[in-house]
mmCIF file with all atom_site columns, C-alpha atoms in Angstrom:
data_model
loop_
_atom_site.group_PDB
_atom_site.id
_atom_site.type_symbol
_atom_site.label_atom_id
_atom_site.label_alt_id
_atom_site.label_comp_id
_atom_site.label_asym_id
_atom_site.label_entity_id
_atom_site.label_seq_id
_atom_site.pdbx_PDB_ins_code
_atom_site.Cartn_x
_atom_site.Cartn_y
_atom_site.Cartn_z
_atom_site.occupancy
_atom_site.B_iso_or_equiv
_atom_site.pdbx_formal_charge
_atom_site.auth_seq_id
_atom_site.auth_comp_id
_atom_site.auth_asym_id
_atom_site.auth_atom_id
_atom_site.pdbx_PDB_model_num
ATOM 1   C CA . MET A 1 1   ? 0.000   0.000   0.000   1.00 0.00 ? 1   MET A CA 1
ATOM 2   C CA . ARG A 1 2   ? 1.024   3.618   -0.543  1.00 0.00 ? 2   ARG A CA 1
ATOM 3   C CA . PRO A 1 3   ? -0.527  6.933   0.525   1.00 0.00 ? 3   PRO A CA 1
ATOM 4   C CA . ALA A 1 4   ? -3.001  8.350   -1.972  1.00 0.00 ? 4   ALA A CA 1
ATOM 5   C CA . THR A 1 5   ? -2.204  11.618  -3.732  1.00 0.00 ? 5   THR A CA 1
ATOM 6   C CA . ARG A 1 6   ? -4.460  14.240  -5.288  1.00 0.00 ? 6   ARG A CA 1
ATOM 7   C CA . ALA A 1 7   ? -3.233  13.076  -8.714  1.00 0.00 ? 7   ALA A CA 1
ATOM 8   C CA . ASP A 1 8   ? -4.532  9.555   -8.012  1.00 0.00 ? 8   ASP A CA 1
ATOM 9   C CA . LEU A 1 9   ? -8.041  10.940  -7.594  1.00 0.00 ? 9   LEU A CA 1
ATOM 10  C CA . VAL A 1 10  ? -8.239  13.681  -10.214 1.00 0.00 ? 10  VAL A CA 1
ATOM 11  C CA . ASP A 1 11  ? -10.007 11.539  -12.850 1.00 0.00 ? 11  ASP A CA 1
ATOM 12  C CA . LEU A 1 12  ? -13.788 11.293  -13.026 1.00 0.00 ? 12  LEU A CA 1
ATOM 13  C CA . PRO A 1 13  ? -15.411 9.241   -10.240 1.00 0.00 ? 13  PRO A CA 1
ATOM 14  C CA . VAL A 1 14  ? -16.580 6.479   -12.602 1.00 0.00 ? 14  VAL A CA 1
ATOM 15  C CA . GLU A 1 15  ? -12.912 5.987   -13.593 1.00 0.00 ? 15  GLU A CA 1
ATOM 16  C CA . VAL A 1 16  ? -11.499 6.219   -10.067 1.00 0.00 ? 16  VAL A CA 1
ATOM 17  C CA . ALA A 1 17  ? -14.116 4.031   -8.364  1.00 0.00 ? 17  ALA A CA 1
ATOM 18  C CA . PRO A 1 18  ? -12.888 0.564   -9.456  1.00 0.00 ? 18  PRO A CA 1
ATOM 19  C CA . ARG A 1 19  ? -9.299  1.542   -8.618  1.00 0.00 ? 19  ARG A CA 1
ATOM 20  C CA . LEU A 1 20  ? -10.357 2.107   -5.000  1.00 0.00 ? 20  LEU A CA 1
ATOM 21  C CA . LEU A 1 21  ? -11.345 -1.523  -4.493  1.00 0.00 ? 21  LEU A CA 1
ATOM 22  C CA . GLY A 1 22  ? -8.857  -3.075  -2.100  1.00 0.00 ? 22  GLY A CA 1
ATOM 23  C CA . ALA A 1 23  ? -7.742  0.363   -0.884  1.00 0.00 ? 23  ALA A CA 1
ATOM 24  C CA . LEU A 1 24  ? -7.618  1.207   2.830   1.00 0.00 ? 24  LEU A CA 1
ATOM 25  C CA . LEU A 1 25  ? -9.114  4.017   4.863   1.00 0.00 ? 25  LEU A CA 1
ATOM 26  C CA . GLU A 1 26  ? -7.396  4.581   8.193   1.00 0.00 ? 26  GLU A CA 1
ATOM 27  C CA . THR A 1 27  ? -9.257  6.732   10.712  1.00 0.00 ? 27  THR A CA 1
ATOM 28  C CA . GLU A 1 28  ? -8.279  7.889   14.169  1.00 0.00 ? 28  GLU A CA 1
ATOM 29  C CA . VAL A 1 29  ? -11.202 9.348   16.069  1.00 0.00 ? 29  VAL A CA 1
ATOM 30  C CA . ALA A 1 30  ? -10.828 10.381  19.708  1.00 0.00 ? 30  ALA A CA 1
ATOM 31  C CA . GLY A 1 31  ? -7.584  8.405   19.804  1.00 0.00 ? 31  GLY A CA 1
ATOM 32  C CA . GLU A 1 32  ? -9.131  5.176   18.470  1.00 0.00 ? 32  GLU A CA 1
ATOM 33  C CA . ARG A 1 33  ? -7.765  3.732   15.226  1.00 0.00 ? 33  ARG A CA 1
ATOM 34  C CA . VAL A 1 34  ? -9.732  1.684   12.684  1.00 0.00 ? 34  VAL A CA 1
ATOM 35  C CA . VAL A 1 35  ? -8.648  0.503   9.228   1.00 0.00 ? 35  VAL A CA 1
ATOM 36  C CA . ALA A 1 36  ? -11.194 -0.529  6.588   1.00 0.00 ? 36  ALA A CA 1
ATOM 37  C CA . ARG A 1 37  ? -10.564 -2.215  3.219   1.00 0.00 ? 37  ARG A CA 1
ATOM 38  C CA . PHE A 1 38  ? -12.948 -1.146  0.466   1.00 0.00 ? 38  PHE A CA 1
ATOM 39  C CA . THR A 1 39  ? -14.890 -3.989  -1.139  1.00 0.00 ? 39  THR A CA 1
ATOM 40  C CA . GLU A 1 40  ? -17.815 -2.087  -2.695  1.00 0.00 ? 40  GLU A CA 1
ATOM 41  C CA . VAL A 1 41  ? -18.073 1.455   -4.051  1.00 0.00 ? 41  VAL A CA 1
ATOM 42  C CA . GLU A 1 42  ? -20.392 3.587   -6.196  1.00 0.00 ? 42  GLU A CA 1
ATOM 43  C CA . ALA A 1 43  ? -19.554 6.545   -8.445  1.00 0.00 ? 43  ALA A CA 1
ATOM 44  C CA . TYR A 1 44  ? -21.608 9.749   -8.537  1.00 0.00 ? 44  TYR A CA 1
ATOM 45  C CA . HIS A 1 45  ? -21.159 12.721  -10.906 1.00 0.00 ? 45  HIS A CA 1
ATOM 46  C CA . GLY A 1 46  ? -22.318 16.290  -10.338 1.00 0.00 ? 46  GLY A CA 1
ATOM 47  C CA . LEU A 1 47  ? -23.806 18.784  -12.757 1.00 0.00 ? 47  LEU A CA 1
ATOM 48  C CA . GLY A 1 48  ? -21.577 19.096  -15.822 1.00 0.00 ? 48  GLY A CA 1
ATOM 49  C CA . THR A 1 49  ? -19.314 16.220  -14.778 1.00 0.00 ? 49  THR A CA 1
ATOM 50  C CA . GLY A 1 50  ? -18.582 13.794  -17.609 1.00 0.00 ? 50  GLY A CA 1
ATOM 51  C CA . GLU A 1 51  ? -20.679 13.280  -20.709 1.00 0.00 ? 51  GLU A CA 1
ATOM 52  C CA . GLN A 1 52  ? -23.709 11.642  -19.066 1.00 0.00 ? 52  GLN A CA 1
ATOM 53  C CA . PRO A 1 53  ? -25.836 13.652  -16.585 1.00 0.00 ? 53  PRO A CA 1
ATOM 54  C CA . ASP A 1 54  ? -26.281 11.712  -13.333 1.00 0.00 ? 54  ASP A CA 1
ATOM 55  C CA . PRO A 1 55  ? -29.807 12.152  -11.911 1.00 0.00 ? 55  PRO A CA 1
ATOM 56  C CA . GLY A 1 56  ? -28.835 10.110  -8.821  1.00 0.00 ? 56  GLY A CA 1
ATOM 57  C CA . SER A 1 57  ? -26.188 12.530  -7.546  1.00 0.00 ? 57  SER A CA 1
ATOM 58  C CA . HIS A 1 58  ? -26.543 15.005  -4.678  1.00 0.00 ? 58  HIS A CA 1
ATOM 59  C CA . ALA A 1 59  ? -24.791 17.514  -6.968  1.00 0.00 ? 59  ALA A CA 1
ATOM 60  C CA . ARG A 1 60  ? -27.036 16.958  -10.006 1.00 0.00 ? 60  ARG A CA 1
ATOM 61  C CA . MET A 1 61  ? -28.536 20.467  -9.706  1.00 0.00 ? 61  MET A CA 1
ATOM 62  C CA . GLY A 1 62  ? -25.296 22.296  -8.947  1.00 0.00 ? 62  GLY A CA 1
ATOM 63  C CA . PRO A 1 63  ? -23.534 23.533  -5.792  1.00 0.00 ? 63  PRO A CA 1
ATOM 64  C CA . THR A 1 64  ? -25.442 23.689  -2.494  1.00 0.00 ? 64  THR A CA 1
ATOM 65  C CA . ALA A 1 65  ? -24.465 23.980  1.156   1.00 0.00 ? 65  ALA A CA 1
ATOM 66  C CA . ARG A 1 66  ? -24.985 20.222  1.518   1.00 0.00 ? 66  ARG A CA 1
ATOM 67  C CA . ASN A 1 67  ? -22.813 19.102  -1.403  1.00 0.00 ? 67  ASN A CA 1
ATOM 68  C CA . ALA A 1 68  ? -20.110 21.804  -1.232  1.00 0.00 ? 68  ALA A CA 1
ATOM 69  C CA . THR A 1 69  ? -17.358 19.286  -0.422  1.00 0.00 ? 69  THR A CA 1
ATOM 70  C CA . MET A 1 70  ? -18.050 17.425  -3.688  1.00 0.00 ? 70  MET A CA 1
ATOM 71  C CA . TRP A 1 71  ? -16.955 20.529  -5.632  1.00 0.00 ? 71  TRP A CA 1
ATOM 72  C CA . GLY A 1 72  ? -13.640 20.838  -3.792  1.00 0.00 ? 72  GLY A CA 1
ATOM 73  C CA . GLU A 1 73  ? -10.228 19.313  -4.381  1.00 0.00 ? 73  GLU A CA 1
ATOM 74  C CA . PRO A 1 74  ? -9.948  15.529  -4.676  1.00 0.00 ? 74  PRO A CA 1
ATOM 75  C CA . GLY A 1 75  ? -8.998  13.494  -1.637  1.00 0.00 ? 75  GLY A CA 1
ATOM 76  C CA . HIS A 1 76  ? -11.329 15.127  0.852   1.00 0.00 ? 76  HIS A CA 1
ATOM 77  C CA . LEU A 1 77  ? -14.195 13.060  2.256   1.00 0.00 ? 77  LEU A CA 1
ATOM 78  C CA . TYR A 1 78  ? -17.781 14.085  1.644   1.00 0.00 ? 78  TYR A CA 1
ATOM 79  C CA . VAL A 1 79  ? -19.691 12.904  4.734   1.00 0.00 ? 79  VAL A CA 1
ATOM 80  C CA . TYR A 1 80  ? -23.462 13.312  4.411   1.00 0.00 ? 80  TYR A CA 1
ATOM 81  C CA . LEU A 1 81  ? -26.492 12.296  6.436   1.00 0.00 ? 81  LEU A CA 1
ATOM 82  C CA . SER A 1 82  ? -28.848 9.681   4.978   1.00 0.00 ? 82  SER A CA 1
ATOM 83  C CA . HIS A 1 83  ? -32.406 9.186   6.268   1.00 0.00 ? 83  HIS A CA 1
ATOM 84  C CA . GLY A 1 84  ? -31.593 11.532  9.141   1.00 0.00 ? 84  GLY A CA 1
ATOM 85  C CA . ILE A 1 85  ? -29.422 8.961   10.964  1.00 0.00 ? 85  ILE A CA 1
ATOM 86  C CA . HIS A 1 86  ? -26.722 7.392   8.765   1.00 0.00 ? 86  HIS A CA 1
ATOM 87  C CA . SER A 1 87  ? -23.407 9.190   8.198   1.00 0.00 ? 87  SER A CA 1
ATOM 88  C CA . CYS A 1 88  ? -22.141 7.999   4.805   1.00 0.00 ? 88  CYS A CA 1
ATOM 89  C CA . VAL A 1 89  ? -18.605 8.548   3.498   1.00 0.00 ? 89  VAL A CA 1
ATOM 90  C CA . ASN A 1 90  ? -17.477 9.429   -0.042  1.00 0.00 ? 90  ASN A CA 1
ATOM 91  C CA . VAL A 1 91  ? -14.039 10.051  -1.508  1.00 0.00 ? 91  VAL A CA 1
ATOM 92  C CA . VAL A 1 92  ? -14.150 13.269  -3.555  1.00 0.00 ? 92  VAL A CA 1
ATOM 93  C CA . CYS A 1 93  ? -12.776 12.721  -7.078  1.00 0.00 ? 93  CYS A CA 1
ATOM 94  C CA . GLY A 1 94  ? -12.253 14.812  -10.176 1.00 0.00 ? 94  GLY A CA 1
ATOM 95  C CA . PRO A 1 95  ? -10.591 18.200  -10.644 1.00 0.00 ? 95  PRO A CA 1
ATOM 96  C CA . GLU A 1 96  ? -11.397 20.929  -8.130  1.00 0.00 ? 96  GLU A CA 1
ATOM 97  C CA . GLY A 1 97  ? -14.574 22.702  -9.241  1.00 0.00 ? 97  GLY A CA 1
ATOM 98  C CA . VAL A 1 98  ? -15.938 19.554  -10.927 1.00 0.00 ? 98  VAL A CA 1
ATOM 99  C CA . ALA A 1 99  ? -18.296 17.751  -8.586  1.00 0.00 ? 99  ALA A CA 1
ATOM 100 C CA . GLY A 1 100 ? -17.933 14.028  -7.997  1.00 0.00 ? 100 GLY A CA 1
ATOM 101 C CA . GLY A 1 101 ? -17.573 11.410  -5.329  1.00 0.00 ? 101 GLY A CA 1
ATOM 102 C CA . VAL A 1 102 ? -17.179 7.701   -4.761  1.00 0.00 ? 102 VAL A CA 1
ATOM 103 C CA . LEU A 1 103 ? -19.483 6.336   -2.072  1.00 0.00 ? 103 LEU A CA 1
ATOM 104 C CA . LEU A 1 104 ? -17.826 3.792   0.207   1.00 0.00 ? 104 LEU A CA 1
ATOM 105 C CA . ARG A 1 105 ? -20.678 1.285   0.160   1.00 0.00 ? 105 ARG A CA 1
ATOM 106 C CA . GLY A 1 106 ? -19.018 -1.593  1.964   1.00 0.00 ? 106 GLY A CA 1
ATOM 107 C CA . GLY A 1 107 ? -15.791 -2.849  3.418   1.00 0.00 ? 107 GLY A CA 1
ATOM 108 C CA . GLU A 1 108 ? -13.909 -5.209  5.665   1.00 0.00 ? 108 GLU A CA 1
ATOM 109 C CA . ILE A 1 109 ? -12.540 -3.966  8.984   1.00 0.00 ? 109 ILE A CA 1
ATOM 110 C CA . VAL A 1 110 ? -8.939  -5.174  8.983   1.00 0.00 ? 110 VAL A CA 1
ATOM 111 C CA . GLU A 1 111 ? -7.773  -3.372  12.147  1.00 0.00 ? 111 GLU A CA 1
ATOM 112 C CA . GLY A 1 112 ? -9.750  -2.142  15.137  1.00 0.00 ? 112 GLY A CA 1
ATOM 113 C CA . ALA A 1 113 ? -12.670 -4.546  14.781  1.00 0.00 ? 113 ALA A CA 1
ATOM 114 C CA . ASP A 1 114 ? -13.426 -4.324  18.512  1.00 0.00 ? 114 ASP A CA 1
ATOM 115 C CA . ILE A 1 115 ? -13.696 -0.529  18.248  1.00 0.00 ? 115 ILE A CA 1
ATOM 116 C CA . ALA A 1 116 ? -15.866 -0.754  15.138  1.00 0.00 ? 116 ALA A CA 1
ATOM 117 C CA . GLU A 1 117 ? -18.164 -3.296  16.800  1.00 0.00 ? 117 GLU A CA 1
ATOM 118 C CA . ARG A 1 118 ? -18.568 -1.132  19.904  1.00 0.00 ? 118 ARG A CA 1
ATOM 119 C CA . ARG A 1 119 ? -19.475 1.880   17.749  1.00 0.00 ? 119 ARG A CA 1
ATOM 120 C CA . ARG A 1 120 ? -21.987 -0.189  15.816  1.00 0.00 ? 120 ARG A CA 1
ATOM 121 C CA . LEU A 1 121 ? -23.539 -1.508  19.025  1.00 0.00 ? 121 LEU A CA 1
ATOM 122 C CA . GLU A 1 122 ? -23.816 1.992   20.467  1.00 0.00 ? 122 GLU A CA 1
ATOM 123 C CA . ARG A 1 123 ? -25.564 3.327   17.379  1.00 0.00 ? 123 ARG A CA 1
ATOM 124 C CA . ARG A 1 124 ? -27.542 0.449   15.865  1.00 0.00 ? 124 ARG A CA 1
ATOM 125 C CA . GLY A 1 125 ? -27.751 -2.462  18.309  1.00 0.00 ? 125 GLY A CA 1
ATOM 126 C CA . ALA A 1 126 ? -26.599 -6.023  17.657  1.00 0.00 ? 126 ALA A CA 1
ATOM 127 C CA . VAL A 1 127 ? -23.983 -6.928  15.036  1.00 0.00 ? 127 VAL A CA 1
ATOM 128 C CA . ARG A 1 128 ? -25.022 -10.280 13.593  1.00 0.00 ? 128 ARG A CA 1
ATOM 129 C CA . ALA A 1 129 ? -21.657 -11.266 12.074  1.00 0.00 ? 129 ALA A CA 1
ATOM 130 C CA . SER A 1 130 ? -18.190 -9.828  11.548  1.00 0.00 ? 130 SER A CA 1
ATOM 131 C CA . ARG A 1 131 ? -18.902 -9.407  7.827   1.00 0.00 ? 131 ARG A CA 1
ATOM 132 C CA . ASP A 1 132 ? -21.650 -6.926  8.751   1.00 0.00 ? 132 ASP A CA 1
ATOM 133 C CA . LEU A 1 133 ? -19.409 -4.471  10.621  1.00 0.00 ? 133 LEU A CA 1
ATOM 134 C CA . ALA A 1 134 ? -19.021 -2.226  7.563   1.00 0.00 ? 134 ALA A CA 1
ATOM 135 C CA . ARG A 1 135 ? -21.409 -3.869  5.084   1.00 0.00 ? 135 ARG A CA 1
ATOM 136 C CA . GLY A 1 136 ? -23.495 -1.009  3.712   1.00 0.00 ? 136 GLY A CA 1
ATOM 137 C CA . PRO A 1 137 ? -22.693 2.723   3.723   1.00 0.00 ? 137 PRO A CA 1
ATOM 138 C CA . GLY A 1 138 ? -24.358 3.581   7.045   1.00 0.00 ? 138 GLY A CA 1
ATOM 139 C CA . ARG A 1 139 ? -22.588 0.733   8.816   1.00 0.00 ? 139 ARG A CA 1
ATOM 140 C CA . PHE A 1 140 ? -19.323 1.745   7.151   1.00 0.00 ? 140 PHE A CA 1
ATOM 141 C CA . GLY A 1 141 ? -19.635 5.299   8.465   1.00 0.00 ? 141 GLY A CA 1
ATOM 142 C CA . ASP A 1 142 ? -20.409 4.063   11.968  1.00 0.00 ? 142 ASP A CA 1
ATOM 143 C CA . ALA A 1 143 ? -17.515 1.604   11.942  1.00 0.00 ? 143 ALA A CA 1
ATOM 144 C CA . VAL A 1 144 ? -14.856 4.131   10.909  1.00 0.00 ? 144 VAL A CA 1
ATOM 145 C CA . GLY A 1 145 ? -16.248 6.761   13.278  1.00 0.00 ? 145 GLY A CA 1
ATOM 146 C CA . LEU A 1 146 ? -16.780 9.645   10.839  1.00 0.00 ? 146 LEU A CA 1
ATOM 147 C CA . ARG A 1 147 ? -19.883 11.717  11.506  1.00 0.00 ? 147 ARG A CA 1
ATOM 148 C CA . HIS A 1 148 ? -21.919 14.319  9.677   1.00 0.00 ? 148 HIS A CA 1
ATOM 149 C CA . PRO A 1 149 ? -21.574 17.298  9.826   1.00 0.00 ? 149 PRO A CA 1
ATOM 150 C CA . ILE A 1 150 ? -18.400 17.666  11.906  1.00 0.00 ? 150 ILE A CA 1
ATOM 151 C CA . HIS A 1 151 ? -16.170 15.476  9.718   1.00 0.00 ? 151 HIS A CA 1
ATOM 152 C CA . ASP A 1 152 ? -17.514 16.519  6.322   1.00 0.00 ? 152 ASP A CA 1
ATOM 153 C CA . GLY A 1 153 ? -14.552 17.765  4.276   1.00 0.00 ? 153 GLY A CA 1
ATOM 154 C CA . ILE A 1 154 ? -11.837 15.957  6.248   1.00 0.00 ? 154 ILE A CA 1
ATOM 155 C CA . ASP A 1 155 ? -8.689  15.552  4.136   1.00 0.00 ? 155 ASP A CA 1
ATOM 156 C CA . ALA A 1 156 ? -7.702  11.905  3.570   1.00 0.00 ? 156 ALA A CA 1
ATOM 157 C CA . VAL A 1 157 ? -4.579  12.841  1.602   1.00 0.00 ? 157 VAL A CA 1
ATOM 158 C CA . THR A 1 158 ? -2.801  15.048  4.161   1.00 0.00 ? 158 THR A CA 1
ATOM 159 C CA . GLY A 1 159 ? -4.398  13.496  7.251   1.00 0.00 ? 159 GLY A CA 1
ATOM 160 C CA . THR A 1 160 ? -5.035  16.942  8.729   1.00 0.00 ? 160 THR A CA 1
ATOM 161 C CA . GLU A 1 161 ? -7.075  16.783  11.938  1.00 0.00 ? 161 GLU A CA 1
ATOM 162 C CA . ARG A 1 162 ? -10.707 17.841  11.827  1.00 0.00 ? 162 ARG A CA 1
ATOM 163 C CA . ALA A 1 163 ? -13.039 17.789  14.835  1.00 0.00 ? 163 ALA A CA 1
ATOM 164 C CA . GLY A 1 164 ? -10.835 15.368  16.742  1.00 0.00 ? 164 GLY A CA 1
ATOM 165 C CA . ALA A 1 165 ? -10.403 12.986  13.806  1.00 0.00 ? 165 ALA A CA 1
ATOM 166 C CA . ARG A 1 166 ? -7.792  12.120  11.186  1.00 0.00 ? 166 ARG A CA 1
ATOM 167 C CA . ALA A 1 167 ? -8.290  10.082  8.007   1.00 0.00 ? 167 ALA A CA 1
ATOM 168 C CA . ARG A 1 168 ? -5.753  8.682   5.540   1.00 0.00 ? 168 ARG A CA 1
ATOM 169 C CA . LEU A 1 169 ? -6.364  6.871   2.269   1.00 0.00 ? 169 LEU A CA 1
ATOM 170 C CA . PHE A 1 170 ? -3.940  4.183   1.062   1.00 0.00 ? 170 PHE A CA 1
ATOM 171 C CA . LEU A 1 171 ? -4.003  2.647   -2.405  1.00 0.00 ? 171 LEU A CA 1
ATOM 172 C CA . PRO A 1 172 ? -2.791  -0.817  -3.442  1.00 0.00 ? 172 PRO A CA 1
ATOM 173 C CA . GLU A 1 173 ? 0.424   -0.920  -5.459  1.00 0.00 ? 173 GLU A CA 1
ATOM 174 C CA . GLY A 1 174 ? -0.760  -3.828  -7.600  1.00 0.00 ? 174 GLY A CA 1
ATOM 175 C CA . PRO A 1 175 ? -3.686  -4.156  -10.001 1.00 0.00 ? 175 PRO A CA 1
ATOM 176 C CA . PRO A 1 176 ? -7.226  -4.250  -8.574  1.00 0.00 ? 176 PRO A CA 1
ATOM 177 C CA . PRO A 1 177 ? -8.903  -7.560  -7.730  1.00 0.00 ? 177 PRO A CA 1
ATOM 178 C CA . VAL A 1 178 ? -11.529 -9.143  -9.945  1.00 0.00 ? 178 VAL A CA 1
ATOM 179 C CA . VAL A 1 179 ? -14.127 -6.392  -10.284 1.00 0.00 ? 179 VAL A CA 1
ATOM 180 C CA . ALA A 1 180 ? -17.863 -6.794  -10.863 1.00 0.00 ? 180 ALA A CA 1
ATOM 181 C CA . THR A 1 181 ? -20.087 -3.922  -11.927 1.00 0.00 ? 181 THR A CA 1
ATOM 182 C CA . GLY A 1 182 ? -23.804 -3.199  -12.045 1.00 0.00 ? 182 GLY A CA 1
ATOM 183 C CA . PRO A 1 183 ? -26.516 -0.695  -11.128 1.00 0.00 ? 183 PRO A CA 1
ATOM 184 C CA . ARG A 1 184 ? -26.246 1.299   -7.919  1.00 0.00 ? 184 ARG A CA 1
ATOM 185 C CA . VAL A 1 185 ? -28.148 0.145   -4.831  1.00 0.00 ? 185 VAL A CA 1
ATOM 186 C CA . GLY A 1 186 ? -31.372 1.834   -3.744  1.00 0.00 ? 186 GLY A CA 1
ATOM 187 C CA . VAL A 1 187 ? -31.080 4.713   -6.225  1.00 0.00 ? 187 VAL A CA 1
ATOM 188 C CA . ALA A 1 188 ? -34.382 5.979   -7.605  1.00 0.00 ? 188 ALA A CA 1
ATOM 189 C CA . GLY A 1 189 ? -35.534 5.860   -11.221 1.00 0.00 ? 189 GLY A CA 1
ATOM 190 C CA . ILE A 1 190 ? -33.274 5.548   -14.235 1.00 0.00 ? 190 ILE A CA 1
ATOM 191 C CA . ALA A 1 191 ? -30.224 6.402   -12.081 1.00 0.00 ? 191 ALA A CA 1
ATOM 192 C CA . GLY A 1 192 ? -30.629 3.044   -10.307 1.00 0.00 ? 192 GLY A CA 1
ATOM 193 C CA . THR A 1 193 ? -30.615 0.901   -13.457 1.00 0.00 ? 193 THR A CA 1
ATOM 194 C CA . ASP A 1 194 ? -28.126 -0.551  -15.927 1.00 0.00 ? 194 ASP A CA 1
ATOM 195 C CA . ALA A 1 195 ? -28.052 2.863   -17.601 1.00 0.00 ? 195 ALA A CA 1
ATOM 196 C CA . PHE A 1 196 ? -25.654 3.714   -14.759 1.00 0.00 ? 196 PHE A CA 1
ATOM 197 C CA . PRO A 1 197 ? -23.583 0.573   -14.027 1.00 0.00 ? 197 PRO A CA 1
ATOM 198 C CA . TRP A 1 198 ? -21.539 2.641   -11.579 1.00 0.00 ? 198 TRP A CA 1
ATOM 199 C CA . ARG A 1 199 ? -21.471 0.245   -8.655  1.00 0.00 ? 199 ARG A CA 1
ATOM 200 C CA . PHE A 1 200 ? -18.219 -1.726  -8.426  1.00 0.00 ? 200 PHE A CA 1
ATOM 201 C CA . TRP A 1 201 ? -17.417 -4.552  -6.045  1.00 0.00 ? 201 TRP A CA 1
ATOM 202 C CA . ILE A 1 202 ? -14.921 -7.327  -5.399  1.00 0.00 ? 202 ILE A CA 1
ATOM 203 C CA . GLU A 1 203 ? -16.475 -10.461 -6.820  1.00 0.00 ? 203 GLU A CA 1
ATOM 204 C CA . GLY A 1 204 ? -17.338 -13.016 -4.161  1.00 0.00 ? 204 GLY A CA 1
ATOM 205 C CA . ASP A 1 205 ? -16.408 -10.898 -1.135  1.00 0.00 ? 205 ASP A CA 1
ATOM 206 C CA . ALA A 1 206 ? -18.687 -11.568 1.848   1.00 0.00 ? 206 ALA A CA 1
ATOM 207 C CA . THR A 1 207 ? -18.787 -7.913  2.927   1.00 0.00 ? 207 THR A CA 1
ATOM 208 C CA . VAL A 1 208 ? -20.489 -6.724  -0.277  1.00 0.00 ? 208 VAL A CA 1
ATOM 209 C CA . SER A 1 209 ? -24.057 -5.617  0.418   1.00 0.00 ? 209 SER A CA 1
ATOM 210 C CA . ALA A 1 210 ? -27.190 -7.057  -1.171  1.00 0.00 ? 210 ALA A CA 1
ATOM 211 C CA . PHE A 1 211 ? -28.717 -5.314  -4.184  1.00 0.00 ? 211 PHE A CA 1
ATOM 212 C CA . ARG A 1 212 ? -32.116 -3.653  -3.833  1.00 0.00 ? 212 ARG A CA 1
ATOM 213 C CA . TRP A 1 213 ? -34.059 -1.493  -6.240  1.00 0.00 ? 213 TRP A CA 1
ATOM 214 C CA . GLY A 1 214 ? -34.629 2.186   -5.521  1.00 0.00 ? 214 GLY A CA 1
ATOM 215 C CA . ARG A 1 215 ? -38.015 3.839   -5.894  1.00 0.00 ? 215 ARG A CA 1
ATOM 216 C CA . GLY A 1 216 ? -39.186 3.412   -9.480  1.00 0.00 ? 216 GLY A CA 1
ATOM 217 C CA . ALA A 1 217 ? -35.899 1.861   -10.617 1.00 0.00 ? 217 ALA A CA 1
ATOM 218 C CA . ALA A 1 218 ? -37.274 -1.620  -11.305 1.00 0.00 ? 218 ALA A CA 1
ATOM 219 C CA . GLU A 1 219 ? -40.028 -0.108  -13.453 1.00 0.00 ? 219 GLU A CA 1
ATOM 220 C CA . ALA A 1 220 ? -37.497 2.036   -15.316 1.00 0.00 ? 220 ALA A CA 1
ATOM 221 C CA . ALA A 1 221 ? -35.324 -1.026  -15.893 1.00 0.00 ? 221 ALA A CA 1
ATOM 222 C CA . ALA A 1 222 ? -38.270 -3.011  -17.234 1.00 0.00 ? 222 ALA A CA 1
ATOM 223 C CA . ARG A 1 223 ? -39.072 -0.255  -19.729 1.00 0.00 ? 223 ARG A CA 1
ATOM 224 C CA . GLN A 1 224 ? -35.477 -0.456  -20.966 1.00 0.00 ? 224 GLN A CA 1
ATOM 225 C CA . GLY A 1 225 ? -35.552 -4.248  -21.112 1.00 0.00 ? 225 GLY A CA 1
ATOM 226 C CA . ASP A 1 226 ? -32.768 -4.557  -18.535 1.00 0.00 ? 226 ASP A CA 1
ATOM 227 C CA . THR A 1 227 ? -32.103 -7.910  -16.868 1.00 0.00 ? 227 THR A CA 1
ATOM 228 C CA . PRO A 1 228 ? -32.718 -7.555  -13.132 1.00 0.00 ? 228 PRO A CA 1
ATOM 229 C CA . PRO A 1 229 ? -29.583 -8.081  -10.995 1.00 0.00 ? 229 PRO A CA 1
ATOM 230 C CA . VAL A 1 230 ? -29.285 -11.235 -8.926  1.00 0.00 ? 230 VAL A CA 1
ATOM 231 C CA . LEU A 1 231 ? -30.326 -10.531 -5.345  1.00 0.00 ? 231 LEU A CA 1
ATOM 232 C CA . ASP A 1 232 ? -27.952 -11.984 -2.724  1.00 0.00 ? 232 ASP A CA 1
#
């Protein structure tokens, strides 16, 4: 592994996303260290990013107070609140001023599993199995200890402290593992279909989350004649 640089992340999110599989995020929050290996990610593009408008992105309509981090320099982490309770973590990608992020959908806790489990228990109750510690974006955010809004914008390239936390991103030196791709999970309408096969995961890894359709996505897929993904 080697520390990530801005240059590693300056390409569009859909290009960077598969390269992040197998990468590590190291966090130290209130003196407690956890390391997670990415096994599942999703790319999101903002307004004017790439050739294909992304109706599933928080930045699809342009800059707002919520998505401001997505428009900044690559390597910062966009931490947003989902359903009012889940803090979800994204790696900002693309040139500064071009909005984009890669959602960390799932991972394996490779160091600090006891800390991650305690955080999960405090926030969500029982952890059924070790594979579930960071399986899904809300669980991932809980496990690594990053919270919205205080950690939104934390720099994972320099490791600069923010609100009592540090984050560092490390990339694998070798080629990525066997990568599978398909529609994003739980994204509404056309943005959650094969028109946007922007979910990438390590084939066969137990920490990859199950696919589910977003609102209206199955109907949109049927109109396109898409083959529904296999549900695990």
